[in-house]
Coordinates of C-alpha atoms in Angstrom, one line a residue:
M62 CA 15.5 -9.8 -0.4
D63 CA 16.0 -6.3 -0.7
K64 CA 20.1 -5.5 0.4
L65 CA 19.8 -2.3 0.7
E66 CA 16.2 0.4 0.6
D67 CA 17.7 4.3 -0.6
M68 CA 15.3 6.1 1.3
S69 CA 16.5 9.5 -0.1
S70 CA 15.6 9.8 -3.9
V71 CA 17.6 12.4 -3.9
Y72 CA 17.6 14.7 -7.0
D73 CA 20.5 17.3 -7.5
F74 CA 21.9 17.5 -3.9
D75 CA 21.3 16.1 -0.6
P76 CA 22.6 18.3 2.2
I77 CA 24.2 15.1 3.5
T78 CA 25.7 13.8 0.4
G79 CA 26.2 17.3 -1.6
N80 CA 29.2 16.9 -3.4
I81 CA 29.7 21.5 -3.2
P82 CA 33.2 21.9 -2.1
A83 CA 34.0 23.2 1.5
T84 CA 36.5 25.6 1.7
K85 CA 38.4 26.5 4.5
V86 CA 37.0 23.8 6.3
E87 CA 38.1 20.8 8.1
I88 CA 36.0 17.9 6.5
T89 CA 34.9 15.3 8.2
V90 CA 33.6 12.1 7.2
S91 CA 30.9 9.6 8.3
L92 CA 29.2 6.7 7.2
C93 CA 28.1 3.1 9.1
V94 CA 28.8 -0.4 7.1
L95 CA 26.2 -3.4 8.0
Y96 CA 27.6 -7.0 8.9
T97 CA 25.8 -10.3 9.2
Q98 CA 27.6 -13.6 10.4
G99 CA 26.6 -16.6 9.0
V100 CA 24.6 -18.6 11.0
E101 CA 26.6 -22.2 10.8
T102 CA 30.5 -20.0 9.2
K103 CA 30.2 -17.9 11.6
Q104 CA 31.6 -14.9 9.3
W105 CA 31.5 -11.2 8.9
R106 CA 30.3 -10.0 5.6
E107 CA 29.3 -7.3 4.4
F108 CA 24.9 -6.4 3.7
G109 CA 25.3 -2.4 2.8
R110 CA 25.8 0.6 3.8
T111 CA 24.5 4.3 4.6
E112 CA 24.8 7.0 3.2
V113 CA 28.7 9.4 3.5
I114 CA 27.2 12.3 6.3
D115 CA 29.5 15.5 5.9
N116 CA 30.2 18.1 8.8
T117 CA 28.7 16.0 11.7
L118 CA 29.5 14.0 14.6
N119 CA 25.7 13.2 15.0
P120 CA 24.6 11.8 12.1
D121 CA 21.4 10.7 11.3
F122 CA 21.6 8.5 8.3
V123 CA 18.2 8.4 5.6
R124 CA 19.3 5.2 4.3
K125 CA 17.6 2.2 5.5
Y126 CA 18.7 -1.5 5.7
I127 CA 15.5 -4.5 5.0
L128 CA 17.0 -8.0 6.8
D129 CA 14.6 -11.0 7.2
Y130 CA 13.6 -11.7 10.3
F131 CA 13.5 -15.9 11.4
F132 CA 12.1 -15.9 14.7
E133 CA 13.7 -19.1 15.4
E134 CA 17.4 -18.2 14.5
K135 CA 20.0 -15.7 16.5
Q136 CA 20.7 -13.1 13.8
N137 CA 23.9 -11.7 14.9
L138 CA 24.4 -7.7 13.1
R139 CA 27.8 -5.9 13.5
F140 CA 28.0 -2.0 12.5
D141 CA 31.1 -0.1 12.0
F142 CA 31.1 3.6 11.8
R143 CA 34.3 5.3 9.8
L144 CA 35.2 8.6 10.0
E145 CA 38.8 9.4 7.1
K146 CA 39.7 5.6 9.5
P147 CA 37.5 3.0 11.1
L148 CA 36.0 5.0 14.5
G149 CA 34.3 2.1 15.9
L150 CA 31.9 -0.9 16.4
S151 CA 29.1 -2.1 17.9
S152 CA 27.3 -6.0 18.0
F153 CA 23.8 -6.8 19.3
Q154 CA 21.1 -9.5 18.7
L155 CA 18.2 -9.0 15.7
C156 CA 14.7 -8.5 16.9
K157 CA 11.1 -8.2 15.6
S158 CA 11.0 -4.2 17.1
F159 CA 13.0 -2.1 19.5
I160 CA 14.9 1.0 19.6
I161 CA 18.5 0.4 21.4
F162 CA 21.8 2.3 22.5
C163 CA 25.1 0.8 22.0
V164 CA 27.9 2.0 23.2
L165 CA 30.6 1.6 20.0
H166 CA 34.2 0.2 20.7
R167 CA 37.1 -1.0 20.1
G168 CA 37.4 2.8 17.7
I169 CA 40.5 5.3 18.5
P170 CA 42.9 4.3 21.9
G171 CA 41.9 7.0 24.7
K172 CA 39.3 8.2 22.9
K173 CA 35.4 8.3 23.3
C174 CA 33.5 6.6 20.0
G175 CA 30.6 7.7 21.1
T176 CA 26.7 5.9 21.4
I177 CA 24.4 4.4 18.4
I178 CA 20.8 4.5 18.2
L179 CA 19.0 1.4 16.7
S180 CA 15.5 1.3 15.8
A181 CA 13.7 -2.0 14.2
E182 CA 10.5 -2.3 12.8
E183 CA 8.2 -5.0 11.1
L184 CA 7.6 -4.1 7.6
S185 CA 3.5 -4.4 6.7
N186 CA 3.6 -5.9 2.9
C187 CA 3.1 -3.0 1.0
R188 CA 5.3 -2.2 -1.5
D189 CA 3.5 0.8 -3.0
S190 CA 5.5 3.9 -4.2
A191 CA 3.8 7.9 -4.5
T192 CA 5.1 10.5 -5.8
M193 CA 5.2 14.1 -4.9
Q194 CA 6.1 17.2 -5.5
F195 CA 6.3 20.4 -3.1
C196 CA 6.5 24.4 -3.1
A197 CA 7.4 26.5 0.0
N198 CA 6.1 30.6 0.1
K199 CA 6.9 33.6 2.0
L200 CA 9.7 31.1 4.3
D201 CA 11.9 33.1 7.0
K202 CA 14.5 34.7 5.4
K203 CA 17.8 33.0 7.5
D204 CA 21.4 34.1 5.6
F205 CA 22.8 37.0 6.5
F206 CA 24.1 38.0 3.2
G207 CA 20.8 36.7 1.0
K208 CA 17.5 35.4 1.2
S209 CA 18.1 31.1 2.4
D210 CA 18.7 28.0 0.7
P211 CA 15.8 25.9 1.7
F212 CA 15.5 21.7 2.0
M213 CA 12.8 19.2 3.7
V214 CA 13.2 16.1 5.3
F215 CA 10.7 13.9 6.2
Y216 CA 10.1 11.1 9.6
R217 CA 7.7 8.4 10.0
S218 CA 6.7 8.3 13.3
N219 CA 7.5 5.3 15.5
E220 CA 4.8 2.7 17.0
D221 CA 6.4 3.9 19.6
G222 CA 5.8 7.8 19.1
T223 CA 9.3 8.6 17.9
F224 CA 10.3 9.4 15.1
T225 CA 13.0 8.4 12.2
I226 CA 13.9 10.2 9.0
C227 CA 12.7 8.8 5.9
H228 CA 13.4 11.2 3.0
K229 CA 15.2 14.5 2.6
T230 CA 14.5 16.8 -0.7
E231 CA 17.0 18.1 -2.9
V232 CA 18.4 22.1 -2.0
V233 CA 17.0 25.4 -3.4
K234 CA 19.7 28.0 -3.8
N235 CA 18.7 31.7 -2.5
T236 CA 15.2 31.8 -2.5
L237 CA 11.9 32.2 -0.1
N238 CA 9.8 30.4 -2.4
P239 CA 11.1 27.0 -3.2
V240 CA 9.9 24.8 -5.8
W241 CA 11.6 21.7 -4.9
Q242 CA 12.0 18.4 -7.7
P243 CA 9.2 15.8 -7.8
F244 CA 10.1 12.8 -5.3
T245 CA 9.5 9.1 -5.1
I246 CA 9.1 7.5 -1.7
P247 CA 8.1 4.2 -1.1
V248 CA 5.0 3.8 0.9
R249 CA 6.3 1.5 3.8
A250 CA 9.2 4.4 4.3
L251 CA 7.1 6.6 4.6
C252 CA 4.6 5.6 7.0
N253 CA 5.0 1.8 6.7
G254 CA 1.4 1.3 4.8
D255 CA -0.4 3.2 8.3
Y256 CA -2.1 5.4 6.2
D257 CA -2.8 7.5 9.2
R258 CA 0.5 7.5 10.8
T259 CA 1.9 10.9 11.5
I260 CA 4.6 11.9 8.9
K261 CA 6.8 15.1 10.7
V262 CA 7.9 17.4 8.1
E263 CA 11.1 20.2 8.8
V264 CA 12.2 22.6 6.6
Y265 CA 15.6 24.5 7.3
D266 CA 18.4 26.8 6.1
W267 CA 21.0 24.9 4.1
D268 CA 24.8 26.6 5.6
R269 CA 28.0 25.0 3.7
D270 CA 29.3 24.3 7.9
G271 CA 26.8 21.6 8.1
S272 CA 25.2 24.0 10.8
H273 CA 21.8 23.5 9.0
D274 CA 19.4 26.5 10.8
F275 CA 16.0 25.6 11.4
I276 CA 12.7 27.1 9.5
G277 CA 9.9 25.0 11.4
D278 CA 7.8 21.8 10.5
F279 CA 4.7 20.5 10.6
T280 CA 2.9 17.1 10.4
T281 CA 0.8 15.9 8.5
S282 CA -0.3 11.6 6.6
Y283 CA -0.3 10.0 4.0
R284 CA -3.7 9.9 3.7
E285 CA -4.1 14.1 3.8
L286 CA -0.6 14.0 1.3
A287 CA -3.3 11.5 -0.6
R288 CA -5.9 14.2 -1.1
G289 CA -3.4 15.9 -3.7
Q290 CA -3.6 19.2 -4.4
S291 CA -5.8 21.2 -2.8
Q292 CA -6.6 23.5 -0.1
F293 CA -6.5 21.0 3.0
N294 CA -2.4 20.4 1.6
V295 CA -1.5 23.9 2.8
Y296 CA 0.5 23.7 5.2
E297 CA 2.1 26.9 8.0
V298 CA 5.8 26.4 8.1
I299 CA 5.2 26.5 12.6
N300 CA 9.0 27.5 14.7
T301 CA 7.6 26.7 17.9
K302 CA 10.4 28.7 20.1
K303 CA 9.6 32.0 17.4
K304 CA 6.0 31.6 18.5
M305 CA 6.7 31.5 22.1
K306 CA 9.0 35.0 22.2
K307 CA 6.4 36.9 19.6
K308 CA 3.3 37.6 20.1
K309 CA 2.0 38.1 16.6
Y310 CA 4.4 35.9 15.3
V311 CA 1.7 33.5 12.5
N312 CA 4.5 31.3 10.9
S313 CA 7.3 31.3 9.2
G314 CA 5.7 30.4 5.4
T315 CA 3.7 28.4 3.9
V316 CA 4.4 24.4 2.4
T317 CA 1.7 24.0 -0.2
L318 CA 1.4 20.3 -2.0
L319 CA 1.8 20.9 -6.2
S320 CA 1.3 16.8 -6.9
F321 CA 0.7 13.9 -5.6
S322 CA 0.4 10.4 -7.5
S323 CA 0.7 6.8 -6.1
T324 CA 1.1 3.4 -7.9
S325 CA -1.7 2.3 -5.4
L326 CA -3.8 0.3 -7.3
H327 CA -6.8 1.1 -4.9
Y328 CA -5.1 5.1 -5.2
M329 CA -8.6 7.0 -5.5
N330 CA -8.0 9.2 -8.4
P331 CA -10.0 12.2 -8.1
Y332 CA -10.4 12.4 -11.8
Q333 CA -11.2 8.6 -12.9
L334 CA -12.4 5.5 -11.3
N335 CA -8.7 3.0 -10.1
A336 CA -8.5 -0.9 -11.6
Y337 CA -10.5 -2.5 -8.2
A338 CA -13.6 0.4 -9.5
M339 CA -13.1 -0.1 -13.6
A340 CA -13.4 -4.4 -12.7
L341 CA -16.2 -4.2 -10.1
K342 CA -18.2 -1.8 -11.9
A343 CA -17.7 -3.4 -15.7
V344 CA -18.5 -7.1 -14.5
G345 CA -21.9 -5.7 -11.6
E346 CA -23.2 -3.9 -14.0
I347 CA -23.9 -6.7 -16.1
I348 CA -24.4 -9.7 -13.8
Q349 CA -26.9 -7.5 -11.4
D350 CA -29.5 -7.8 -13.4
Y351 CA -29.5 -11.2 -12.6
D352 CA -30.9 -10.3 -9.1
S353 CA -34.5 -9.2 -7.8
D354 CA -33.3 -6.8 -5.5
K355 CA -30.3 -5.7 -6.4
M356 CA -28.7 -6.2 -2.5
F357 CA -25.2 -7.7 -2.1
P358 CA -23.1 -8.6 0.4
A359 CA -19.4 -6.8 0.0
L360 CA -17.1 -8.2 1.7
G361 CA -12.8 -6.7 1.6
F362 CA -9.9 -9.0 3.2
G363 CA -6.5 -8.8 3.8
A364 CA -7.0 -6.0 6.3
K365 CA -6.3 -4.3 9.8
L366 CA -9.8 -3.4 10.4
P367 CA -10.5 -0.1 13.7
P368 CA -10.4 0.5 16.6
D369 CA -7.2 -2.5 17.1
G370 CA -6.2 -3.7 14.5
R371 CA -7.6 -7.1 14.7
V372 CA -6.3 -8.7 10.7
S373 CA -9.5 -9.6 8.6
H374 CA -9.9 -11.6 5.8
E375 CA -13.3 -11.6 5.6
F376 CA -15.3 -8.4 6.6
P377 CA -18.1 -5.9 5.1
L378 CA -16.8 -3.4 3.2
N379 CA -19.5 -1.0 5.0
G380 CA -18.6 -1.6 8.9
N381 CA -22.4 -3.2 9.1
M382 CA -21.3 -7.2 11.1
E383 CA -24.6 -8.2 10.9
N384 CA -26.1 -6.5 7.2
P385 CA -23.0 -6.8 4.7
Y386 CA -25.6 -5.7 2.1
C387 CA -24.6 -3.1 -0.4
N388 CA -27.5 -1.6 -2.6
G389 CA -26.9 -2.2 -6.2
I390 CA -23.0 -1.4 -7.8
E391 CA -23.0 2.4 -7.1
G392 CA -23.7 0.7 -3.9
I393 CA -20.8 -1.0 -3.6
L394 CA -18.3 1.3 -5.0
E395 CA -19.5 3.8 -1.3
A396 CA -19.2 1.0 0.6
Y397 CA -15.3 0.8 -1.0
H398 CA -14.8 3.9 -1.0
Q399 CA -15.2 4.6 2.9
S400 CA -13.4 1.2 3.5
L401 CA -10.4 2.5 2.2
K402 CA -10.9 5.7 4.7
T403 CA -10.9 3.0 7.7
V404 CA -8.4 0.4 7.2
Q405 CA -5.5 -0.5 6.8
L406 CA -4.4 -2.9 3.7
Y407 CA -2.2 -6.1 5.6
G408 CA -1.5 -8.7 4.3
P409 CA -1.5 -12.1 4.8
T410 CA -3.7 -12.2 1.4
N411 CA -6.4 -14.9 2.1
F412 CA -8.4 -16.2 -0.3
A413 CA -10.0 -19.0 1.6
P414 CA -12.7 -17.7 3.8
V415 CA -14.4 -14.9 1.3
V416 CA -15.2 -18.6 -0.8
N417 CA -16.0 -20.3 1.6
H418 CA -18.8 -16.9 3.2
V419 CA -20.3 -17.7 -0.2
A420 CA -20.2 -21.5 0.4
R421 CA -22.1 -21.3 3.2
Y422 CA -25.3 -19.6 1.3
A423 CA -25.2 -22.0 -1.2
A424 CA -25.0 -24.8 1.0
A425 CA -28.5 -23.5 1.9
V426 CA -30.1 -23.6 -0.6
Q427 CA -30.0 -26.6 -3.4
D428 CA -33.2 -26.9 -4.5
G429 CA -31.9 -24.9 -8.1
S430 CA -34.0 -21.7 -7.3
Q431 CA -31.0 -19.4 -5.8
Y432 CA -27.2 -19.7 -7.6
F433 CA -24.5 -17.5 -6.5
V434 CA -21.8 -15.9 -8.5
L435 CA -18.8 -14.7 -6.0
L436 CA -16.4 -11.9 -7.6
I437 CA -13.2 -11.9 -6.6
I438 CA -10.8 -8.6 -7.3
T439 CA -7.1 -9.4 -6.7
D440 CA -3.8 -8.0 -7.4
G441 CA -2.8 -11.9 -7.7
V442 CA -1.4 -12.1 -4.1
I443 CA -2.5 -15.3 -2.3
S444 CA -1.1 -16.8 0.9
D445 CA -3.3 -19.5 1.1
M446 CA -3.0 -21.5 -1.9
A447 CA -3.4 -25.3 -0.6
Q448 CA -6.2 -23.9 1.7
T449 CA -8.8 -22.0 -1.5
K450 CA -8.2 -25.1 -3.3
E451 CA -10.0 -27.4 -0.8
A452 CA -12.7 -24.2 -0.6
I453 CA -12.6 -24.7 -4.6
V454 CA -13.0 -28.1 -4.7
N455 CA -15.8 -28.2 -2.2
G456 CA -17.4 -25.9 -3.9
A457 CA -17.8 -27.1 -7.1
K458 CA -20.6 -29.0 -5.4
L459 CA -22.9 -26.2 -4.5
P460 CA -25.0 -24.0 -6.5
M461 CA -22.0 -21.5 -6.8
S462 CA -19.1 -19.8 -9.5
I463 CA -16.4 -17.6 -9.2
I464 CA -15.0 -14.8 -11.4
I465 CA -11.6 -13.6 -10.4
V466 CA -10.5 -10.4 -12.3
G467 CA -6.5 -9.7 -12.0
V468 CA -6.0 -6.1 -12.1
G469 CA -2.5 -5.1 -11.4
Q470 CA 1.4 -5.7 -13.5
A471 CA 2.1 -9.6 -11.3
E472 CA 2.0 -12.6 -12.9
F473 CA -1.0 -14.3 -12.0
D474 CA 0.0 -17.9 -12.3
A475 CA -1.7 -19.0 -9.4
M476 CA -4.9 -17.5 -10.3
V477 CA -5.0 -19.2 -13.8
E478 CA -4.2 -22.5 -12.5
L479 CA -6.7 -22.3 -10.1
D480 CA -9.2 -21.3 -13.1
G481 CA -8.8 -24.6 -14.0
D482 CA -9.6 -24.3 -17.8
D483 CA -6.7 -26.6 -18.8
I484 CA -6.2 -28.9 -15.9
R485 CA -9.1 -30.0 -13.4
I486 CA -8.6 -28.5 -10.1
S487 CA -8.1 -31.1 -7.2
S488 CA -7.4 -30.8 -3.0
R489 CA -6.1 -33.7 -0.8
G490 CA -6.6 -35.9 -4.6
K491 CA -9.9 -35.3 -4.7
L492 CA -10.7 -33.3 -8.5
A493 CA -13.2 -30.6 -8.3
E494 CA -16.7 -32.0 -9.4
R495 CA -17.1 -29.7 -12.0
D496 CA -15.4 -25.8 -13.4
I497 CA -17.1 -23.1 -11.3
V498 CA -13.8 -20.3 -11.6
Q499 CA -13.6 -17.8 -14.3
F500 CA -10.4 -15.6 -14.5
V501 CA -9.1 -12.6 -16.8
P502 CA -6.6 -10.1 -16.2
F503 CA -7.5 -7.0 -16.1
R504 CA -3.9 -5.7 -18.1
D505 CA -5.5 -7.5 -21.1
Y506 CA -8.6 -5.3 -21.7
M507 CA -6.9 -2.1 -21.3
D508 CA -8.0 -0.5 -24.6
R509 CA -4.5 1.0 -25.4
T510 CA -6.7 4.7 -26.7
G511 CA -7.7 5.5 -23.0
N512 CA -11.8 4.3 -23.9
H513 CA -12.6 2.6 -20.6
V514 CA -16.0 2.3 -21.5
L515 CA -15.1 -0.4 -24.4
S516 CA -13.0 -1.7 -22.3
M517 CA -15.1 -2.2 -19.2
A518 CA -17.6 -3.6 -22.4
R519 CA -15.4 -6.4 -23.5
L520 CA -13.6 -7.2 -19.9
A521 CA -18.3 -7.7 -18.9
K522 CA -18.2 -10.4 -22.2
D523 CA -15.0 -12.4 -21.7
V524 CA -15.9 -12.7 -17.7
L525 CA -19.6 -14.0 -17.9
A526 CA -19.2 -16.3 -20.5
E527 CA -18.9 -19.3 -18.6
I528 CA -21.1 -19.0 -16.3
P529 CA -23.8 -19.7 -18.1
D530 CA -22.6 -23.5 -18.8
Q531 CA -21.2 -23.3 -15.1
F532 CA -25.3 -22.8 -14.0
I533 CA -26.7 -25.5 -16.6
S534 CA -23.9 -28.0 -15.6
Y535 CA -24.9 -28.1 -11.2
M536 CA -28.9 -27.9 -13.1
K537 CA -28.4 -30.6 -14.4
S538 CA -26.4 -32.6 -12.3
R539 CA -28.5 -32.6 -9.7
G540 CA -31.0 -33.0 -12.0
I541 CA -33.3 -29.7 -10.9
K542 CA -35.3 -29.2 -14.0
P543 CA -36.2 -25.2 -15.4
N544 CA -39.6 -23.8 -13.7
P545 CA -42.8 -23.5 -16.8
A546 CA -42.2 -20.1 -18.2
P547 CA -44.9 -17.5 -16.3
P548 CA -47.5 -16.6 -18.6
P549 CA -47.5 -13.2 -20.7
Y550 CA -48.2 -9.7 -18.9
T551 CA -51.1 -8.4 -19.6
P552 CA -51.5 -4.6 -17.4
P553 CA -54.5 -4.5 -15.6
G554 CA -57.8 -3.4 -17.5
H555 CA -56.6 -5.1 -20.4
Q556 CA -58.1 -8.1 -21.9
H557 CA -57.1 -10.3 -24.6
H558 CA -58.5 -10.3 -28.0
H559 CA -58.5 -13.1 -30.4
T560 CA -58.3 -13.0 -34.1
Q561 CA -60.1 -15.9 -36.2
I562 CA -58.4 -16.1 -39.4

C-alpha cells in the first residue's frame, strides 16, 4: 500500500512549499497530518503528512493520501492541522466516495479553528504515468515593476463536478513567455484513469505574500494531451471576468504543450507501434495465412464500455457485438486503435471469458476441419487464475491452442504457470489432457539495436513453434487422419503433356 502519493512533483520552486524567504511578512505555516486508528488496539498512528503551505488560511493541499478501503471494517481517521502549534483536529469514518465538511475542534481555546473539506474517490487500477512539458506565450503582465512570475495549477474533475488540485508547476520569474520544466504525474492523479475526464489548468502570477494573481485558465483532457505536440494542444488562457468587462478582449495569452510521453503500454506513439501492436503484428502476420478468409474476431477484456461505463471482459474491439470480425491483421490493428479512443481500461483483468469464448467455437467443430488459435496479449496481470485454469483444462479437449505474449516489465510468474511446460496445468484435481498454451515475454525479443523487424521475426518464430505439435496431438488423440492431398493445380486451357522415356 502506498502511504503517501506526492502528486506535486515540483522541481526548482513550488509556490506552496518554496524556499524563497519572505521579508517583513508575518509567516503562518499550515500542514495536515493524517492518523489511522487500529481496529483492535484503537491506538492512533501517523499515516502521512501533506506539504507545508505558507501565507494562507485556506490551504489547498496537493499531496494526497492513498488508503486501502475495506467495506466490512469501520475505519476511523483523524486529521490534525498545525500552524506554529496545533490548530485543531477532526475525526470521521472512511467511506468509499464522499465530499464532507467537518468543523475543526480541540484547537486554540476561544477561537474558531475553521472547517476542513474532505473528498475521496475510489482509485482505478491504472498504474501508468505521463511526462509532459508546457510553455506559454504573451501572458498578461501582473507585476508593477516587472512582468509576471507565472506558474500553473492542474485540477482533476471529480465525479460530482467539483475539482481537486493535483499538480503545481514551478514559478518562472519575470517573464511573459515562460517555459516550465517537464514533470511526471500518475495518470490516476490527473484523471483517475478516465481519459475523457476534464482537466482544468489555472495560470497565476506568483506573489511573495501568497496573494497570487489569477491570469486565466483553460480545460483539456488526458486524451487530448496524449495527442502530443500539435495544433490541438495550443490553449487560449481566458480570464472570464476580464472578458466580460472588455469588448475587445481576446485572451490572456496561450499555453502550448511542448512534449508528451506515457509509460502506458497502450500509448500510441505517432512514430512507432506500441508493444501490443508490435506483438499482434509479429504473430498475426504469420498465423493469418493459415486462415482462408483472413477474417478474425478481435476481443478486448478489462475495460469500461460506453455509454454506461459497464465493465466487460469480452467485448468486440470494433464495437460490433453482432459481428466482431476484422479483416486481417491490419483490420485488427485499426479496431484496436479505435477502441482505445472509446473505452476506459479498467480492472479486474479476467482471462477466462475470452478463453471460454473461443472454446465455444471449438466445441462446435470437432471433426478436424477447423483448429482455433487464441492470441492473448497481456501485461501479466490476471485476476481470475482459478477460473482461467479451469477454462484451459476444459479447452485442452478441444481443437484449440492459446498463445500468450507478455508485454512490459512485470513478473510473468502466472503466465509461466499457465504455460505448463514444466508442470502440466490442472484444475479441481484434473490434469489438462494436453499442453495447449505457449507463453513468451515480449521483452526477451527486443533487439537492443532497435531493429524491430528482427525482433518481431524472432518472436513469431518462437511463439508459433509449439502450434504444429499441439495441432497434431489433438488430431492423433481423436483418430483424425489428414485429408487426401488435392490434385495439382492446372491453369485453364492447359493440358498435361506426357513424355515417355
